[in-house]
mmCIF file of N, CA and C in Angstrom:
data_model
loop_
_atom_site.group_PDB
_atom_site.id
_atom_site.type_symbol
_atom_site.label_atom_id
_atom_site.label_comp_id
_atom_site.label_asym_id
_atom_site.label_seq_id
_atom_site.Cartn_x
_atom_site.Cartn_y
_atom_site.Cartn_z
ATOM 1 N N UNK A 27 -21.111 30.921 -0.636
ATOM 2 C CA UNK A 27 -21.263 30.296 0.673
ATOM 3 C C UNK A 27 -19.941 30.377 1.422
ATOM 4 N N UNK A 28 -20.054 30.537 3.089
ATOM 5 C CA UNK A 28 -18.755 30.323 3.556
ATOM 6 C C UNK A 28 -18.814 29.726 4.357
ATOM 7 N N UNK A 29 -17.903 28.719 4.515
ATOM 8 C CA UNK A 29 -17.819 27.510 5.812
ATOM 9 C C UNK A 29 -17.644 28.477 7.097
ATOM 10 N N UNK A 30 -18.478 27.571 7.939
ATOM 11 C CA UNK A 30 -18.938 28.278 9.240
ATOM 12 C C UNK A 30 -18.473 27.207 10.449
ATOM 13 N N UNK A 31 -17.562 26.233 9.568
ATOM 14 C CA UNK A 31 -16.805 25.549 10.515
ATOM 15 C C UNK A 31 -15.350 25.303 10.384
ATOM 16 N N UNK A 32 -14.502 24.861 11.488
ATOM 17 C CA UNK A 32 -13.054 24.960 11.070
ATOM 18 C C UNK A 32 -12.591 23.595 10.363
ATOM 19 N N UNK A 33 -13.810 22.834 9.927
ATOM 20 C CA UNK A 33 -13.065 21.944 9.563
ATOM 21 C C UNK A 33 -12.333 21.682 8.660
ATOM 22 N N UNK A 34 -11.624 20.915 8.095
ATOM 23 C CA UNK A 34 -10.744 20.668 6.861
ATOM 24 C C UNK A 34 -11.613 19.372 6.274
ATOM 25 N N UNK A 35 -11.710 19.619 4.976
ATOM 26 C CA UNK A 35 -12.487 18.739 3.825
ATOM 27 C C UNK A 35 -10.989 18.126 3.047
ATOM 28 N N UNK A 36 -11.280 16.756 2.685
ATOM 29 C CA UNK A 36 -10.379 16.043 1.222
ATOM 30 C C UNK A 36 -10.619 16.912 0.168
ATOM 31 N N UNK A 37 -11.791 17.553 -0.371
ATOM 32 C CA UNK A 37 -11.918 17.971 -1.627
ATOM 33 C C UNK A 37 -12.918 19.105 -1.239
ATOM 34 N N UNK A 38 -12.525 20.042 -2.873
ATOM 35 C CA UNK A 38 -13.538 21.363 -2.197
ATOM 36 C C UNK A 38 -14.951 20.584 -2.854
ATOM 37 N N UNK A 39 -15.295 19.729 -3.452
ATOM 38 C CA UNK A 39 -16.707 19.525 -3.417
ATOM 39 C C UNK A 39 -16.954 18.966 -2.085
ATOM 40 N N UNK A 40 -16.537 17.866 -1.084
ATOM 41 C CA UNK A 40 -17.196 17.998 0.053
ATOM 42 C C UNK A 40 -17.086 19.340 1.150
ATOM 43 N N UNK A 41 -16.446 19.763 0.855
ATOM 44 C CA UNK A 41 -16.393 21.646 1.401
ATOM 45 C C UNK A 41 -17.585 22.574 1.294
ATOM 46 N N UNK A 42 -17.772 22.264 -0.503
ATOM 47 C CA UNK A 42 -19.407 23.127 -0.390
ATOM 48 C C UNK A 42 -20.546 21.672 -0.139
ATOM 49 N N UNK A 43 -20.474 20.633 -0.071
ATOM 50 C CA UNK A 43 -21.880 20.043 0.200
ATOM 51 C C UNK A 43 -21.605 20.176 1.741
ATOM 52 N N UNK A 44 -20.537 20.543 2.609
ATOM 53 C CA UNK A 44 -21.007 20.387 4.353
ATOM 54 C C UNK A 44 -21.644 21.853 3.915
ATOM 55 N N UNK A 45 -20.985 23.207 3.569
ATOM 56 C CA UNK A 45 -21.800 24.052 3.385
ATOM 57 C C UNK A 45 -23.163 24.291 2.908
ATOM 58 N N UNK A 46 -23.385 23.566 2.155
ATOM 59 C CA UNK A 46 -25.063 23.427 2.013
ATOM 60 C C UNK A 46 -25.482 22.886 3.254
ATOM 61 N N UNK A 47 -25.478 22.096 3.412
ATOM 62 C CA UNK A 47 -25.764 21.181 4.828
ATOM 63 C C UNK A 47 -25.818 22.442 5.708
ATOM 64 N N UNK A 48 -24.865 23.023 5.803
ATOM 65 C CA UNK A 48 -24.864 24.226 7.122
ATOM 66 C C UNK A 48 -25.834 25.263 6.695
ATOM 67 N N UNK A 49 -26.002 25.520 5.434
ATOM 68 C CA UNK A 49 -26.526 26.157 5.300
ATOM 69 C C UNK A 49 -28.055 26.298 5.297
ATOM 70 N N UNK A 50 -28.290 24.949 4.816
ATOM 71 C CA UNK A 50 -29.763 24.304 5.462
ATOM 72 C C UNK A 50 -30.116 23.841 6.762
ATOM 73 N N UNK A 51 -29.221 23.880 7.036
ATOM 74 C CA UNK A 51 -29.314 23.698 9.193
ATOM 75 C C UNK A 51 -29.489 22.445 8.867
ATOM 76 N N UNK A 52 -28.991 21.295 8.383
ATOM 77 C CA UNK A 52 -28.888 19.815 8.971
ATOM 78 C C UNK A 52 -27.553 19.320 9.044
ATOM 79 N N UNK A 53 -27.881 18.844 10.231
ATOM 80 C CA UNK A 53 -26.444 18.490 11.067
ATOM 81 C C UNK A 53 -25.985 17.014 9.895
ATOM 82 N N UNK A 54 -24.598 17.128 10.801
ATOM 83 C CA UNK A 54 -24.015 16.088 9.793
ATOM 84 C C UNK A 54 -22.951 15.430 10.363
ATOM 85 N N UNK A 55 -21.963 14.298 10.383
ATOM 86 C CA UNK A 55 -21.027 13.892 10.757
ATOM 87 C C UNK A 55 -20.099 13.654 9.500
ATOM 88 N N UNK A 56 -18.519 14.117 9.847
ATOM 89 C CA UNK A 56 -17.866 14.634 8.255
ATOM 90 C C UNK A 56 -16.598 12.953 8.742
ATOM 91 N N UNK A 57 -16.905 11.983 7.751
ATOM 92 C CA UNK A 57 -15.820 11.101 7.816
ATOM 93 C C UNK A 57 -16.061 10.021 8.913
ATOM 94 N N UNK A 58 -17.494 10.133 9.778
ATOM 95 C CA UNK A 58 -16.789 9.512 11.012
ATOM 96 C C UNK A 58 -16.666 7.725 11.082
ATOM 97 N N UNK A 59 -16.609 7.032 10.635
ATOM 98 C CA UNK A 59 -16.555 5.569 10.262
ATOM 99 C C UNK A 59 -15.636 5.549 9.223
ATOM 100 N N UNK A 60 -15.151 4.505 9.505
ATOM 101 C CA UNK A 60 -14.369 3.578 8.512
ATOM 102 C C UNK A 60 -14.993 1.983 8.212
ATOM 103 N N UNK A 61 -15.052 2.129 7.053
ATOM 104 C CA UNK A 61 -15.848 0.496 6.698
ATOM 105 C C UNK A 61 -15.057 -0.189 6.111
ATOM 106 N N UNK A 62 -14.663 -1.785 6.303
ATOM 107 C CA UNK A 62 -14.003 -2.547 5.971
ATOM 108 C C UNK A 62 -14.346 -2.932 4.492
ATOM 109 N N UNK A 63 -13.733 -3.150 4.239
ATOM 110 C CA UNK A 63 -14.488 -4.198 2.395
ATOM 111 C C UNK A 63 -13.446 -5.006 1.870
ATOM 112 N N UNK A 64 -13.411 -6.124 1.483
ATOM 113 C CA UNK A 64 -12.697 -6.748 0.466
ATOM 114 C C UNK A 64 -13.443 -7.482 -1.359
ATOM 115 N N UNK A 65 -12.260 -7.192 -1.450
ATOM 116 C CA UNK A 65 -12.360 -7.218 -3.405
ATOM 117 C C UNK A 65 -11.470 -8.760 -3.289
ATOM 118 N N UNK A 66 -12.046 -9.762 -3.917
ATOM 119 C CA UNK A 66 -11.181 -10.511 -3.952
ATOM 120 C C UNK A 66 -10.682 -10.869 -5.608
ATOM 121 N N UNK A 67 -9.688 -10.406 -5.556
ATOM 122 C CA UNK A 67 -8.248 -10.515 -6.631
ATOM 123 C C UNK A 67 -7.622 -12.481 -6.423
ATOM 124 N N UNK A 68 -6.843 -12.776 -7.623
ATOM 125 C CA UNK A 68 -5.373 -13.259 -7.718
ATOM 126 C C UNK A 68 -4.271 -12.820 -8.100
ATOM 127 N N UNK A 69 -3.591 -12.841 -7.446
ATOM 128 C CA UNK A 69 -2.305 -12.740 -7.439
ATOM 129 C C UNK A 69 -1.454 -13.640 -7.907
ATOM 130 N N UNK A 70 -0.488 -13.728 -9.397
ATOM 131 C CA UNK A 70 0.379 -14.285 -9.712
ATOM 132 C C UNK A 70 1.817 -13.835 -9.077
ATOM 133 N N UNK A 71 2.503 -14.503 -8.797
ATOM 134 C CA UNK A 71 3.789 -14.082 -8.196
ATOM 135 C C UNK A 71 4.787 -14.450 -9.665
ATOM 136 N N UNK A 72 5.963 -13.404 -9.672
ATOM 137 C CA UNK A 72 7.089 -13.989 -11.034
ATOM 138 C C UNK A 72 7.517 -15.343 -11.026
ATOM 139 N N UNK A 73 8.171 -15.842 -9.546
ATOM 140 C CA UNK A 73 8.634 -16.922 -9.851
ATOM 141 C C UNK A 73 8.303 -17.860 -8.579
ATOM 142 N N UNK A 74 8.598 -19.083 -8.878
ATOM 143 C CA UNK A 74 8.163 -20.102 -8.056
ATOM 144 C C UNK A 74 9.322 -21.081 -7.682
ATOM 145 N N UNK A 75 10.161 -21.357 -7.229
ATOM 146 C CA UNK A 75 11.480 -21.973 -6.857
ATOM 147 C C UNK A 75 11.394 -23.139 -6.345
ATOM 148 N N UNK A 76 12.155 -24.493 -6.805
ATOM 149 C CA UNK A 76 12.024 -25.493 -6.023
ATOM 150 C C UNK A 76 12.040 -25.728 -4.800
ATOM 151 N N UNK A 77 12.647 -24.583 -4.150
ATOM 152 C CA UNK A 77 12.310 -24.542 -2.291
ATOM 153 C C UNK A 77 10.990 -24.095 -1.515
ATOM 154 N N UNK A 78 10.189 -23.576 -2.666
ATOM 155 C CA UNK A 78 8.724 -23.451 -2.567
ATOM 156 C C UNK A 78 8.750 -21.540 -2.111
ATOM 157 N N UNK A 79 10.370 -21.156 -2.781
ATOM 158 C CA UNK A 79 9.985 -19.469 -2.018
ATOM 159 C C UNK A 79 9.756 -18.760 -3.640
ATOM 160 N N UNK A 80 8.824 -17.700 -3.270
ATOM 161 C CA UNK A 80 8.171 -16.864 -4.538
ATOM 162 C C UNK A 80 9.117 -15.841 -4.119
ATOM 163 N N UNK A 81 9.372 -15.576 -5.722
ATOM 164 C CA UNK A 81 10.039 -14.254 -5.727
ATOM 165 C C UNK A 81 8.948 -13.194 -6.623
ATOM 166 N N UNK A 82 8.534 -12.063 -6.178
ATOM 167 C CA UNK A 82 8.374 -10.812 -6.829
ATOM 168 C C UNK A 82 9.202 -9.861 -7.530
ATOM 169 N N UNK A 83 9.298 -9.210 -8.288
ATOM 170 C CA UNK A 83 10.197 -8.790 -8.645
ATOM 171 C C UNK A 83 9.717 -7.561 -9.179
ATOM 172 N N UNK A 84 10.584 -6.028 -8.778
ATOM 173 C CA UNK A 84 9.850 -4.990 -8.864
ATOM 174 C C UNK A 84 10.985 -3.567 -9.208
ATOM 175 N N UNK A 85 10.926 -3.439 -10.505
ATOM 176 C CA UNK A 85 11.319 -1.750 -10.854
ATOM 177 C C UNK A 85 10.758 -0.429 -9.837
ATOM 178 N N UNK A 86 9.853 -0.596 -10.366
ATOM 179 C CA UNK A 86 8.677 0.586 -10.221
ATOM 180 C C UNK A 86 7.874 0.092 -9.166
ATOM 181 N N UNK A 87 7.206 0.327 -8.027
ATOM 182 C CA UNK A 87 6.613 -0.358 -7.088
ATOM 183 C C UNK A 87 6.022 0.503 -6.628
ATOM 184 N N UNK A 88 4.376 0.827 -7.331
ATOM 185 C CA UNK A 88 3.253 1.736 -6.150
ATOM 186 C C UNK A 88 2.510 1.264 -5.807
ATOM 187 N N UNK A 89 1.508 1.852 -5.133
ATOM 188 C CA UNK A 89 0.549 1.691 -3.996
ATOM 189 C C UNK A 89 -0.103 0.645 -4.631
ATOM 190 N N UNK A 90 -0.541 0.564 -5.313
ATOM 191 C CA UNK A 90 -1.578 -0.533 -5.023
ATOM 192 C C UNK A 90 -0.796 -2.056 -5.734
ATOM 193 N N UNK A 91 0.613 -2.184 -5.893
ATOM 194 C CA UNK A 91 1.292 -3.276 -6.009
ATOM 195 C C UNK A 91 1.912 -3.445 -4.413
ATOM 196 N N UNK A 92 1.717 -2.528 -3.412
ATOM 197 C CA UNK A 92 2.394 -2.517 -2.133
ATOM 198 C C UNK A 92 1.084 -3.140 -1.417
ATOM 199 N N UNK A 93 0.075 -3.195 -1.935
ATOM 200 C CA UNK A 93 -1.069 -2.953 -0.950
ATOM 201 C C UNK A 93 -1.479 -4.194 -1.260
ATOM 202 N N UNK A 94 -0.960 -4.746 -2.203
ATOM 203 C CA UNK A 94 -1.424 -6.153 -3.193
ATOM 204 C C UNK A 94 -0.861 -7.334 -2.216
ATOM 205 N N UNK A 95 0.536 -6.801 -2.065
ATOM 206 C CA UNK A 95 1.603 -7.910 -1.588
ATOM 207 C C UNK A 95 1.295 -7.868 -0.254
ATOM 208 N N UNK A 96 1.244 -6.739 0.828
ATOM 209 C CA UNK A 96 0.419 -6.586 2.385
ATOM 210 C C UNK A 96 -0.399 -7.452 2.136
ATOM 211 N N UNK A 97 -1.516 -7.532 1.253
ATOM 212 C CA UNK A 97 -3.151 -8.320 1.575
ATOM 213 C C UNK A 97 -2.749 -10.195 1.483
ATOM 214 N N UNK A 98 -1.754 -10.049 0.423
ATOM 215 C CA UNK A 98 -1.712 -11.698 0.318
ATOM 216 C C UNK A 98 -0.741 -12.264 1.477
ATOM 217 N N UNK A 99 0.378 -11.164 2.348
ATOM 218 C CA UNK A 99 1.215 -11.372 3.096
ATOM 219 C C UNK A 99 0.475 -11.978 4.425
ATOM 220 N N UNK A 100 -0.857 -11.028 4.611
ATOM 221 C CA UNK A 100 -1.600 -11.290 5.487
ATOM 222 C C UNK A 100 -2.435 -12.320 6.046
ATOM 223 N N UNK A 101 -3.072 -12.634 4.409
ATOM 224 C CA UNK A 101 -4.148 -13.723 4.219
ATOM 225 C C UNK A 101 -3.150 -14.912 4.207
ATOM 226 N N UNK A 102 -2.113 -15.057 3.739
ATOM 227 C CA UNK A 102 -1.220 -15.956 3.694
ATOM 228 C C UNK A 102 -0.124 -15.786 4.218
ATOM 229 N N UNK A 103 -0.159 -15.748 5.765
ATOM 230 C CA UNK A 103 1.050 -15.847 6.162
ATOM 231 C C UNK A 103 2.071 -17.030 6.291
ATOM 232 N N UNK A 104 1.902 -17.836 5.977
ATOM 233 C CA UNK A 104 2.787 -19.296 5.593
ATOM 234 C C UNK A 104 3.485 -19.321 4.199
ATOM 235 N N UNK A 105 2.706 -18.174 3.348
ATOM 236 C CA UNK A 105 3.607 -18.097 2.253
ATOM 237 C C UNK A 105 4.812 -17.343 2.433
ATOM 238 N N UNK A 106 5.950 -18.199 1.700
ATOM 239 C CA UNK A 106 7.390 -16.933 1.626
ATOM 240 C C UNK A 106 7.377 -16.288 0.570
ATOM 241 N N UNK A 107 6.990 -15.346 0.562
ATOM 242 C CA UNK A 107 7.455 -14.681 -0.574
ATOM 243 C C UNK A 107 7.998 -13.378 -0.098
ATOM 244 N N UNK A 108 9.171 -12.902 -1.566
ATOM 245 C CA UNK A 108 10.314 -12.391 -0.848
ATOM 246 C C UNK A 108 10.305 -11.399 -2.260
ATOM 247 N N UNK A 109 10.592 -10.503 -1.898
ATOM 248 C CA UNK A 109 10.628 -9.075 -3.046
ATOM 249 C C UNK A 109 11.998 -8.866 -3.370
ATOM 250 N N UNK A 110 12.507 -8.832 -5.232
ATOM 251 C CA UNK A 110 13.733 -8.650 -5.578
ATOM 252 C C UNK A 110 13.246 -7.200 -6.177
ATOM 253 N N UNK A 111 14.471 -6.390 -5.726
ATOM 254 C CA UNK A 111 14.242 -4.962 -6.286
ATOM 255 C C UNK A 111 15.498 -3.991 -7.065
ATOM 256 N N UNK A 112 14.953 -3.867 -8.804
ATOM 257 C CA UNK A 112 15.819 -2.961 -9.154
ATOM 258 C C UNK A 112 16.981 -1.733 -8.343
ATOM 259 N N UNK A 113 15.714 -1.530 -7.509
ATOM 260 C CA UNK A 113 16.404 -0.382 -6.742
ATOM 261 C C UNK A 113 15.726 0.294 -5.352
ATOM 262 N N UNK A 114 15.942 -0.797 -4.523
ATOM 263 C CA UNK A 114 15.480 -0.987 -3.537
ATOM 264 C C UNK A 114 15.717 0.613 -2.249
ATOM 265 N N UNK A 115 16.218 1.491 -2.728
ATOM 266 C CA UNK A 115 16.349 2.317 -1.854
ATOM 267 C C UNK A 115 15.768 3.672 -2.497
ATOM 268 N N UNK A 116 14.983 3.710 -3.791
ATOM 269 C CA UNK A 116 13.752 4.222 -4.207
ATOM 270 C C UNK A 116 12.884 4.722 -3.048
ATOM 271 N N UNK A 117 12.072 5.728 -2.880
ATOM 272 C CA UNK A 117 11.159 5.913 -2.205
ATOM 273 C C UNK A 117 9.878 5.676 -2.588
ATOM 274 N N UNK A 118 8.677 4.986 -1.534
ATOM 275 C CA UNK A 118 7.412 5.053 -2.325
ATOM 276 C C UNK A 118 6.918 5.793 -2.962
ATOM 277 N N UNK A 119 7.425 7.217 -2.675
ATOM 278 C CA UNK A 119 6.670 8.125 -3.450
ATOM 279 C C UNK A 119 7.623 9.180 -3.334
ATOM 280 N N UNK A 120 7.182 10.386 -3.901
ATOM 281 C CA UNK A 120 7.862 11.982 -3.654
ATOM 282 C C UNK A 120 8.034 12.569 -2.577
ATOM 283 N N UNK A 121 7.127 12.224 -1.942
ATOM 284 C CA UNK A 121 6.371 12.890 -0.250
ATOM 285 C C UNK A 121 7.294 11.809 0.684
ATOM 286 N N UNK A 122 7.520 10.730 0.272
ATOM 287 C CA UNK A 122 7.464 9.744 1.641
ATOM 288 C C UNK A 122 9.345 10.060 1.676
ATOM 289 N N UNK A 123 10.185 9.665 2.800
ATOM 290 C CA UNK A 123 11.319 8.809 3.119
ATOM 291 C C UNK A 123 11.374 7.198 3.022
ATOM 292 N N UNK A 124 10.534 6.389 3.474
ATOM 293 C CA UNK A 124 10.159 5.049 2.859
ATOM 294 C C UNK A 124 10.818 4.809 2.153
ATOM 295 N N UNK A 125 11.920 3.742 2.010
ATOM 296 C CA UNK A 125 12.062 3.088 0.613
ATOM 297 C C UNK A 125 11.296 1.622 0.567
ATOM 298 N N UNK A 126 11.688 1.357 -0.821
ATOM 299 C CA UNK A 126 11.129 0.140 -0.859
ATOM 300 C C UNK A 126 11.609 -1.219 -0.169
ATOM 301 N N UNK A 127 12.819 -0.568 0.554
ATOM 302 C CA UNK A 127 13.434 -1.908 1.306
ATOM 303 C C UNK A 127 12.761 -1.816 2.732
ATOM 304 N N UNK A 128 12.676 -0.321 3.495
ATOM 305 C CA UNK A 128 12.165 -0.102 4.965
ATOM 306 C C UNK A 128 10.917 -0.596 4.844
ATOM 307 N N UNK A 129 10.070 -0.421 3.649
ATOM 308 C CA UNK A 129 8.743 -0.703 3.650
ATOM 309 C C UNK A 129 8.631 -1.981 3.987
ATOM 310 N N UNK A 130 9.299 -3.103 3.061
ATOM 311 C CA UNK A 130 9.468 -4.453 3.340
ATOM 312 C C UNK A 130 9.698 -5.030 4.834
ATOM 313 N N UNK A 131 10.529 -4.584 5.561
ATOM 314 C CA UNK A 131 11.364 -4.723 6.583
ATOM 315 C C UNK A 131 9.672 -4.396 7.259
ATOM 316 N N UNK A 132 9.227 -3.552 7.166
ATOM 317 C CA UNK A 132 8.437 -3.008 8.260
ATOM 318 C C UNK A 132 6.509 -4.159 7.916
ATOM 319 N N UNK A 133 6.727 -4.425 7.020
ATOM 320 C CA UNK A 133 5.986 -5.752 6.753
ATOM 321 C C UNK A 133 6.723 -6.943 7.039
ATOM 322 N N UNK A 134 7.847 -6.831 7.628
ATOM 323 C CA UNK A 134 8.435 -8.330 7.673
ATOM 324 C C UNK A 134 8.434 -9.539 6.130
ATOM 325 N N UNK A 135 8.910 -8.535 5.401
ATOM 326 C CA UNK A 135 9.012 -9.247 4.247
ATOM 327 C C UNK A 135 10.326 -9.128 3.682
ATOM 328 N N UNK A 136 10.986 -10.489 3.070
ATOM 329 C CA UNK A 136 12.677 -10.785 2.782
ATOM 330 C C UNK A 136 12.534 -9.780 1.715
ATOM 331 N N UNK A 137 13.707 -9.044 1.428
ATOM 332 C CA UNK A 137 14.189 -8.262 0.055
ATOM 333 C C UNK A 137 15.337 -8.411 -0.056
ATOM 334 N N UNK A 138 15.743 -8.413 -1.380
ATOM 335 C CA UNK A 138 17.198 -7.988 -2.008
ATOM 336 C C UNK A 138 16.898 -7.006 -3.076
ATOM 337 N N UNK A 139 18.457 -6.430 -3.408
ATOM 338 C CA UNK A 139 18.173 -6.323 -4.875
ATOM 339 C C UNK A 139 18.813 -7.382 -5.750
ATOM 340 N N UNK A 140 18.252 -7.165 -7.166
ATOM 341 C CA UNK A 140 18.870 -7.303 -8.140
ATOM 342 C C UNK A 140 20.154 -8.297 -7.933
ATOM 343 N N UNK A 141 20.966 -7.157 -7.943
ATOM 344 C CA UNK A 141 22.278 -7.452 -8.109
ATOM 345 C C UNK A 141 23.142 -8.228 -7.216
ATOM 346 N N UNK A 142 22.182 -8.514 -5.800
ATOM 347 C CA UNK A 142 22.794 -8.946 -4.566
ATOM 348 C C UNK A 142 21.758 -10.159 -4.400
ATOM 349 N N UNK A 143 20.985 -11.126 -4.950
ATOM 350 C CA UNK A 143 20.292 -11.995 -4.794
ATOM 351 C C UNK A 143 21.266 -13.117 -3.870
ATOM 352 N N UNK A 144 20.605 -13.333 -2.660
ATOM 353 C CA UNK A 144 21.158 -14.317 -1.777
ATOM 354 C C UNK A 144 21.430 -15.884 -2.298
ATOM 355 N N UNK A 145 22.362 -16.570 -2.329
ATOM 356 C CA UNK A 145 22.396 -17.931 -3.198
ATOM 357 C C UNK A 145 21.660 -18.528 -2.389
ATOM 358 N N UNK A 146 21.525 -18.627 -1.072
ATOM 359 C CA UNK A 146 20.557 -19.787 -0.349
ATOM 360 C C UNK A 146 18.938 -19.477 -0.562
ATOM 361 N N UNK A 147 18.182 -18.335 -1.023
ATOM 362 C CA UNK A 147 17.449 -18.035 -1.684
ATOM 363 C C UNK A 147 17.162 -19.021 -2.786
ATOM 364 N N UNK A 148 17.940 -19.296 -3.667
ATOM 365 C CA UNK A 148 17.950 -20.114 -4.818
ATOM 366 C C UNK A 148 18.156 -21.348 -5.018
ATOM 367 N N UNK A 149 18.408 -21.926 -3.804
ATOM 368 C CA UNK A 149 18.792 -23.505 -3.579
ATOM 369 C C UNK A 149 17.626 -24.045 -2.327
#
């Protein structure tokens, strides 16, 4: 079979099912909606401080621990919680520039690292 359109597919299996589709002459729309959904999770945070601020605390930090802390940042915006990071100038990934500190910043969420933990943080 050969695609008879210019489009670009995520995967070559939806590549050959629009091609069947084309090839059976029924029309189709490729992607066009986005549907909302929520999963509802808990979330433990590491620590809990007598000033009532949560600290997270994060080596290694992927997507779906980034996507964890966005959802509760959101649903709970009255909570402080504030991300301590091994190594905060890590990138999310291979592909990205992002580190794990711009990411924060760009959620409006406090970070340090490690080694630089703010004392008024802790009091």
């Amino acid at each position: 079979m050969t695609q008879t359109t210019t489009m670009s597919f995520r995967s070559g299996l939806e590549e050959k099912v629009a091609d069947l589709f084309v090839e059976l002459n029924i029309k189709y729309d490729y992607e066009p909606h986005q549907i909302s959904y929520t999963i509802a999770h808990n979330y433990t945070p590491d620590f809990l401080l007598p000033n009532g601020i949560y600290l997270e605390c994060k080596g290694y930090w992927d997507a779906d621990d980034r996507r964890k802390v966005k959802a509760v940042k959101q649903q709970h915006p009255d909570l402080d919680l504030r991300m301590v990071f091994q190594a905060p100038y890590n990138t999310i990934s291979k592909k990205s520039k992002t580190t794990y500190a711009k990411w924060c910043e760009r959620q409006d969420i406090p970070w340090t690292s490690f080694t630089n933990i703010p004392l008024d943080w802790l009091t």
